[in-house]
Short mmCIF file of C-alpha atoms in Angstrom, two decimals:
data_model
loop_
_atom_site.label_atom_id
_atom_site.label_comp_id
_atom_site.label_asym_id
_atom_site.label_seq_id
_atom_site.Cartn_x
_atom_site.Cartn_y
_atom_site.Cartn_z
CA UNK A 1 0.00 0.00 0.00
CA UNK A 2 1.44 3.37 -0.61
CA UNK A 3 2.34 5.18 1.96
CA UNK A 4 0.80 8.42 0.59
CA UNK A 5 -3.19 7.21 1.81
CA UNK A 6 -2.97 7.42 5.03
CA UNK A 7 -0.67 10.45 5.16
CA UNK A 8 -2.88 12.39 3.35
CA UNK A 9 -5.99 11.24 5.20
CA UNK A 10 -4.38 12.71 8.10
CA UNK A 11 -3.64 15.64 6.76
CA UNK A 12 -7.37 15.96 6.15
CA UNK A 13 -8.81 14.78 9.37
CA UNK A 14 -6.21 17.88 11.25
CA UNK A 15 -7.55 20.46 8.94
CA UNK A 16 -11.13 19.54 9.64
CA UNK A 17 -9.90 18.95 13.54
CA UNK A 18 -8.50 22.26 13.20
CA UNK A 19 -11.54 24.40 11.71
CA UNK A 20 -13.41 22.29 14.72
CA UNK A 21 -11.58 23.32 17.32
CA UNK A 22 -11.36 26.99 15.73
CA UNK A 23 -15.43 27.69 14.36
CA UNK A 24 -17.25 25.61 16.96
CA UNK A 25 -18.89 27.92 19.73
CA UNK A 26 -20.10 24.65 22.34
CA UNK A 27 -16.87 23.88 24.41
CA UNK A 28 -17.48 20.29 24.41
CA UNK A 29 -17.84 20.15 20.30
CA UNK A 30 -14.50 22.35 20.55
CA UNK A 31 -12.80 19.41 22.74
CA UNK A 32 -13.85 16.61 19.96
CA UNK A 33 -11.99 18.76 16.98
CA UNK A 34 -9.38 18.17 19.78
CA UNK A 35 -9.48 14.67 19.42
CA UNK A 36 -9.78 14.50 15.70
CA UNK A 37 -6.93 16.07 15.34
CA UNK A 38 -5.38 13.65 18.14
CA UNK A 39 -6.12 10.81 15.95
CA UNK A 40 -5.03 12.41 12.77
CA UNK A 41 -1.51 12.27 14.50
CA UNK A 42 -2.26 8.31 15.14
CA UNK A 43 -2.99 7.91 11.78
CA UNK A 44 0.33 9.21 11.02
CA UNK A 45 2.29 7.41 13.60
CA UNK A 46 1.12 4.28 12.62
CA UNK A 47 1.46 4.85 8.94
CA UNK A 48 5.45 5.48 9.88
CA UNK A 49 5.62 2.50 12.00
CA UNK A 50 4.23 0.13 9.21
CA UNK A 51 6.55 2.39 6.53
CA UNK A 52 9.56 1.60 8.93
CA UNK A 53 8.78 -1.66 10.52
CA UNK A 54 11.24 -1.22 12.99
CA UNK A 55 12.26 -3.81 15.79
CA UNK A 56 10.66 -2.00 18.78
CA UNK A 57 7.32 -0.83 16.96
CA UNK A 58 7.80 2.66 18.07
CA UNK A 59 4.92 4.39 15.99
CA UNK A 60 2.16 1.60 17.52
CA UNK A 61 3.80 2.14 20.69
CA UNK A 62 3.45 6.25 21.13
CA UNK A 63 -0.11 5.96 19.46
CA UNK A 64 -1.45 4.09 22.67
CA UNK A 65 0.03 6.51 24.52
CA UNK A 66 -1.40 9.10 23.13
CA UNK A 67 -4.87 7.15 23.10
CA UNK A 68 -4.38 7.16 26.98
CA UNK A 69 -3.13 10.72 26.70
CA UNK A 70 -6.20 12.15 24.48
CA UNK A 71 -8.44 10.29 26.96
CA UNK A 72 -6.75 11.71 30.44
CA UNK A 73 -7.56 15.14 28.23
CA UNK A 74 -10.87 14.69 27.27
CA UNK A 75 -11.78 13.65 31.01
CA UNK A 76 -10.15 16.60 32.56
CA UNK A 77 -11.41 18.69 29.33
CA UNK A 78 -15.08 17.88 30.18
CA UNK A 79 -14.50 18.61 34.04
CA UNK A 80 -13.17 21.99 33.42
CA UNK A 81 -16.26 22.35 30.97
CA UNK A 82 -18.90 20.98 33.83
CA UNK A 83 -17.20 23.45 36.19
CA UNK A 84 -17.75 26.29 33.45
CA UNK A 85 -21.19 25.15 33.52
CA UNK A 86 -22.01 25.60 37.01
CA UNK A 87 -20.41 28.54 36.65
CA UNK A 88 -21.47 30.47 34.22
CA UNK A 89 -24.73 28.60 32.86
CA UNK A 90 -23.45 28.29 29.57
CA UNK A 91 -20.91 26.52 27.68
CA UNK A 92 -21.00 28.36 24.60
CA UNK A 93 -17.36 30.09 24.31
CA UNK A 94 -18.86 33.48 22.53
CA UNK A 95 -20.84 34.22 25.41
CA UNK A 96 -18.34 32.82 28.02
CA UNK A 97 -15.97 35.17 26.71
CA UNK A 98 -17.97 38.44 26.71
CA UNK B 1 -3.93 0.13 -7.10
CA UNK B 2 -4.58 -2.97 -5.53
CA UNK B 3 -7.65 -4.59 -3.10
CA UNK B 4 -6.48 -3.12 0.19
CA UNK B 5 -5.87 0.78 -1.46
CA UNK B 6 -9.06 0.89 -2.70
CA UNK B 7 -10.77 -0.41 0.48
CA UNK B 8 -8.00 2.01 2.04
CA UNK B 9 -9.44 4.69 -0.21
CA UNK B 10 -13.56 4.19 0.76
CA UNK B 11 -12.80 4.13 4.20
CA UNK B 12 -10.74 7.31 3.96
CA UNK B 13 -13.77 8.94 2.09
CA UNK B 14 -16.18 8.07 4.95
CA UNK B 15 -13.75 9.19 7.47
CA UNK B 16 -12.99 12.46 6.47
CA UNK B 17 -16.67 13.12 5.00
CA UNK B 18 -18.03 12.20 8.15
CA UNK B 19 -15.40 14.19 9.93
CA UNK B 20 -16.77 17.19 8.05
CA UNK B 21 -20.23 16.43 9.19
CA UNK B 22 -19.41 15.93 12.83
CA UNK B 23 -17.85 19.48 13.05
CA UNK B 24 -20.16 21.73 11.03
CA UNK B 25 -23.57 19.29 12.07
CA UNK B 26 -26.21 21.79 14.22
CA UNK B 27 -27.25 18.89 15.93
CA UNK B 28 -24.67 18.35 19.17
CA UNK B 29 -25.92 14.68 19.36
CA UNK B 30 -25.38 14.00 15.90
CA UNK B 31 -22.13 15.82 15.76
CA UNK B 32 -20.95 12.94 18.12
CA UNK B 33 -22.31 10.27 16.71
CA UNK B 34 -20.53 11.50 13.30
CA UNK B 35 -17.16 11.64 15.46
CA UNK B 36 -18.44 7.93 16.05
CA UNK B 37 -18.15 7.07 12.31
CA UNK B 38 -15.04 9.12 11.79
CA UNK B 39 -13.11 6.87 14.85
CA UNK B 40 -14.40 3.63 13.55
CA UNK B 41 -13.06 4.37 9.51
CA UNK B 42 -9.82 5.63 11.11
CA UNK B 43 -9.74 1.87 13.02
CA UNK B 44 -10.73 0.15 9.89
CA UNK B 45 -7.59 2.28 8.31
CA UNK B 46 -5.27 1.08 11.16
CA UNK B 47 -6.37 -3.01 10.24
CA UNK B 48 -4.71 -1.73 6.58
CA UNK B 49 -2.00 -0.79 7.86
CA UNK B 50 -1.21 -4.17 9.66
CA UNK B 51 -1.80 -2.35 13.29
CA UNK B 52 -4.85 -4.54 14.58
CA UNK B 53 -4.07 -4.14 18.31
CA UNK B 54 -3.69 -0.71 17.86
CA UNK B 55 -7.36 -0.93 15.71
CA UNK B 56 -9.24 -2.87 18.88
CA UNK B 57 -7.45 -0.11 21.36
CA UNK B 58 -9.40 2.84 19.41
CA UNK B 59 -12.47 1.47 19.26
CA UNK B 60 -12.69 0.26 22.74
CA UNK B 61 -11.44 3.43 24.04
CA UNK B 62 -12.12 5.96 21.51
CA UNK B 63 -15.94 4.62 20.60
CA UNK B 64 -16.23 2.72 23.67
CA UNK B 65 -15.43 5.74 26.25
CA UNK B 66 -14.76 8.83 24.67
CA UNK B 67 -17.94 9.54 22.85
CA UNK B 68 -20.22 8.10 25.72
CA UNK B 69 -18.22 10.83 27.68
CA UNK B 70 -18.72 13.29 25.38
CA UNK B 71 -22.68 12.27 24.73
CA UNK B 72 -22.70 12.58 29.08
CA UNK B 73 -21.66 15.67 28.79
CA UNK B 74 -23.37 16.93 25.75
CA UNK B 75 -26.87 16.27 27.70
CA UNK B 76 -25.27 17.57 31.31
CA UNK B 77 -24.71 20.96 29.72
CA UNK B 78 -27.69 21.00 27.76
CA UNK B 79 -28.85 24.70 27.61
CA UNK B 80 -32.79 25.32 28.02
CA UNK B 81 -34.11 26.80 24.67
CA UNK B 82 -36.38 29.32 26.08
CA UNK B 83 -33.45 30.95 28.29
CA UNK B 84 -31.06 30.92 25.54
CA UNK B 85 -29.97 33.63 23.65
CA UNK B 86 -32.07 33.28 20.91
CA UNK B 87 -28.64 32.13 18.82
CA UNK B 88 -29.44 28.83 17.42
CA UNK B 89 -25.93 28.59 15.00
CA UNK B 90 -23.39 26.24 16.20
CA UNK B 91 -20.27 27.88 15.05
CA UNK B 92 -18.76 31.35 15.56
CA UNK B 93 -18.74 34.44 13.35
CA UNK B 94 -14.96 33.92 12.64
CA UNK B 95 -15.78 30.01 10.62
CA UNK B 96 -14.47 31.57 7.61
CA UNK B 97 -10.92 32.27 9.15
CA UNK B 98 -11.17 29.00 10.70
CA UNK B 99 -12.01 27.59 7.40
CA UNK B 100 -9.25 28.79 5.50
CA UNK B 101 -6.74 28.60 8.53
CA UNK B 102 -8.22 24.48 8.26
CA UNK B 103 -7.50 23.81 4.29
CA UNK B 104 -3.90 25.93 4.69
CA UNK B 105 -3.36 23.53 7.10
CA UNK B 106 -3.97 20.83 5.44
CA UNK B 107 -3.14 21.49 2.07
CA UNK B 108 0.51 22.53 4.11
CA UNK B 109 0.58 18.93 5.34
CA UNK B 110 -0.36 17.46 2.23
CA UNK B 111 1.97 18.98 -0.02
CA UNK B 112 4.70 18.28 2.77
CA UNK B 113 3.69 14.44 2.60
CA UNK B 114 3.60 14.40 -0.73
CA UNK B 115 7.12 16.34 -1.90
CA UNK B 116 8.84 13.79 1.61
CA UNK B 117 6.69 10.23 0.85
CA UNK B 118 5.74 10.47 -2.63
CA UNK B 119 6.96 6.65 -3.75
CA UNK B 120 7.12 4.99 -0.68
CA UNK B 121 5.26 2.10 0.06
CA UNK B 122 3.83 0.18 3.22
CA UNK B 123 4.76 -3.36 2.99
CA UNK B 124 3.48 -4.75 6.17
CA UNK B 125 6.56 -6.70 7.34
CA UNK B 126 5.66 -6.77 10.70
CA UNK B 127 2.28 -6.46 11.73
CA UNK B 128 1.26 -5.31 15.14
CA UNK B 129 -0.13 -8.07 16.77
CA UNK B 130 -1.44 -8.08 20.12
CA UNK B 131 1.70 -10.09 21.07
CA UNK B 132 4.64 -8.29 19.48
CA UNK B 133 3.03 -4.69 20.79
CA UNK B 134 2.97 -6.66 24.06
CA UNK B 135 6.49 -7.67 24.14
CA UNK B 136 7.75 -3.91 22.95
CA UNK B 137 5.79 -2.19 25.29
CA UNK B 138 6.72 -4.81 28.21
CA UNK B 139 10.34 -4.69 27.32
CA UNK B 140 11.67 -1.34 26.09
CA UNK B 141 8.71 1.12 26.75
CA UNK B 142 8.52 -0.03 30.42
CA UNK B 143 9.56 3.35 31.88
CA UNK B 144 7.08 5.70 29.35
CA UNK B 145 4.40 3.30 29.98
CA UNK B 146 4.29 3.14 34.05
CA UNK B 147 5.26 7.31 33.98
CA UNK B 148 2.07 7.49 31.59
CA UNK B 149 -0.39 5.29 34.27
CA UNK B 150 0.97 8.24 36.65
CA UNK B 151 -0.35 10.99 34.33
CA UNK B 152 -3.27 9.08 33.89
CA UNK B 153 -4.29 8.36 37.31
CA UNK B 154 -3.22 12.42 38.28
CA UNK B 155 -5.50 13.74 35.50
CA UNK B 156 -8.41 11.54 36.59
CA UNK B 157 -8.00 12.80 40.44
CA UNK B 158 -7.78 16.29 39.02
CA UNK B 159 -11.27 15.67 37.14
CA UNK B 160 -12.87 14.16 40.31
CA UNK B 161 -11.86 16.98 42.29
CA UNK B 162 -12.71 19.46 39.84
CA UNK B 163 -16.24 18.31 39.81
CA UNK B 164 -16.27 17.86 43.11
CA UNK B 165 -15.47 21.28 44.26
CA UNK B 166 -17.59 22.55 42.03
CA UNK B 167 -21.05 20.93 43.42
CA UNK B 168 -20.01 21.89 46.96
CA UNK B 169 -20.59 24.95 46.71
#
């Protein structure tokens, strides 16, 4: 397979991640362009893993850490959101910010 | 092009298309259940790429736990319609920066990828079993692995007392 697919789909899923994260007012949507663009980065370290097949799988090896990392994230994300919730009564960022 | 680029290819359709819906859908719900799509393509893309264990890790964590989080807390900050602002759009007056600041970014990548990987192939000479992820991990990513469980366990206590402290008052 050439190595160009999945490189490429990556690219894609971290400029959609990225307009996400960037045009979404509800914090919580924001946080899930967060992790698109978290697994656009697994896409790619996995993709340079199989490229390289190397002896001590490095690529597979930081992708579940940063599946453990994106999901300590999204856990503390969506506390800090609940607590701007309580807060504020709102979770949409425009009015959060005024 | 061969059998597994072309199933490589459909799958990387859905993924992205249904990226696209999950972050410009009105509906939060649906947004999520979009992501849900996106995360299982993306595993199916991993199986390609001879990373199974890696596949079975995403979707039990990423569709198993992530998305039921975020659907938790989708409906636990639901706003009342009546004392909203009257704003029903779901992005923010600057999408158009975002948008182009999004296809600069990955058109950047792209071309990058392209002009550094154009001929290179995948050959799958060692596929990531369950076993042989096992055995790296367990031998020489001992140390990364039982600092991450740290991180992991410190951001969890940080979310418990986050939410905690927040319904004492």
């Amino acid at each position: 397979m050439s190595l160009l697919y999945p490189l490429l789909l990556s690219s894609a899923l971290f400029g959609i991640g990225l307009y996400g994260v960037l045009a979404r007012r509800n914090a919580v949507l924001m946080l899930l362009g967060v992790e698109l663009m978290l697994n656009a980065v697994n896409l790619n370290l996995v993709a340079f893993d199989a490229w390289f097949a190397d002896r001590m799988h490095t690529g597979q090896v930081l992708t579940l850490f940063t599946i453990a990392l994106a999901a300590a994230e999204i856990g503390l994300g969506l506390a800090i959101v609940l607590a701007l919730f309580r807060a504020v009564r709102t979770v949409d960022v425009d009015e959060v910010g005024r | 092009m061969n059998a597994t680029e072309v199933v490589f290819v459909v799958l990387s359709v859905l993924a992205a298309g249904s990226a696209l819906l999950a972050m410009t859908s009105r509906q939060l719900v649906h947004a999520a259940l979009w992501l849900v799509v996106t995360l299982g393509a993306v595993a199916g893309c991993f199986v390609l790429m001879t990373a199974e264990f890696i596949a079975w890790v995403q979707v039990l964590v990423y569709v198993g736990a992530v998305v039921v989080l975020v659907i938790f807390a989708l409906m636990l900050t639901r706003q009342g319609r009546e004392q909203g602002s009257g704003t029903t759009a779901e992005v923010t007056g600057n999408r158009w920066i975002a948008a182009v600041l999004g296809v600069v970014a990955a058109v950047g990548l792209g071309a990058t990828t392209i002009a550094g990987f154009g001929g290179e192939r995948i050959e799958g000479r060692r596929i990531g079993t369950a076993a042989s992820i096992g055995d790296a991990l367990f031998t020489d990513w001992v140390l990364p692995f039982e600092i991450l469980s740290g991180v992991l366990l410190a951001a969890l206590v940080g979310a418990i007392v986050l939410s905690r402290s927040g319904s004492d008052r």
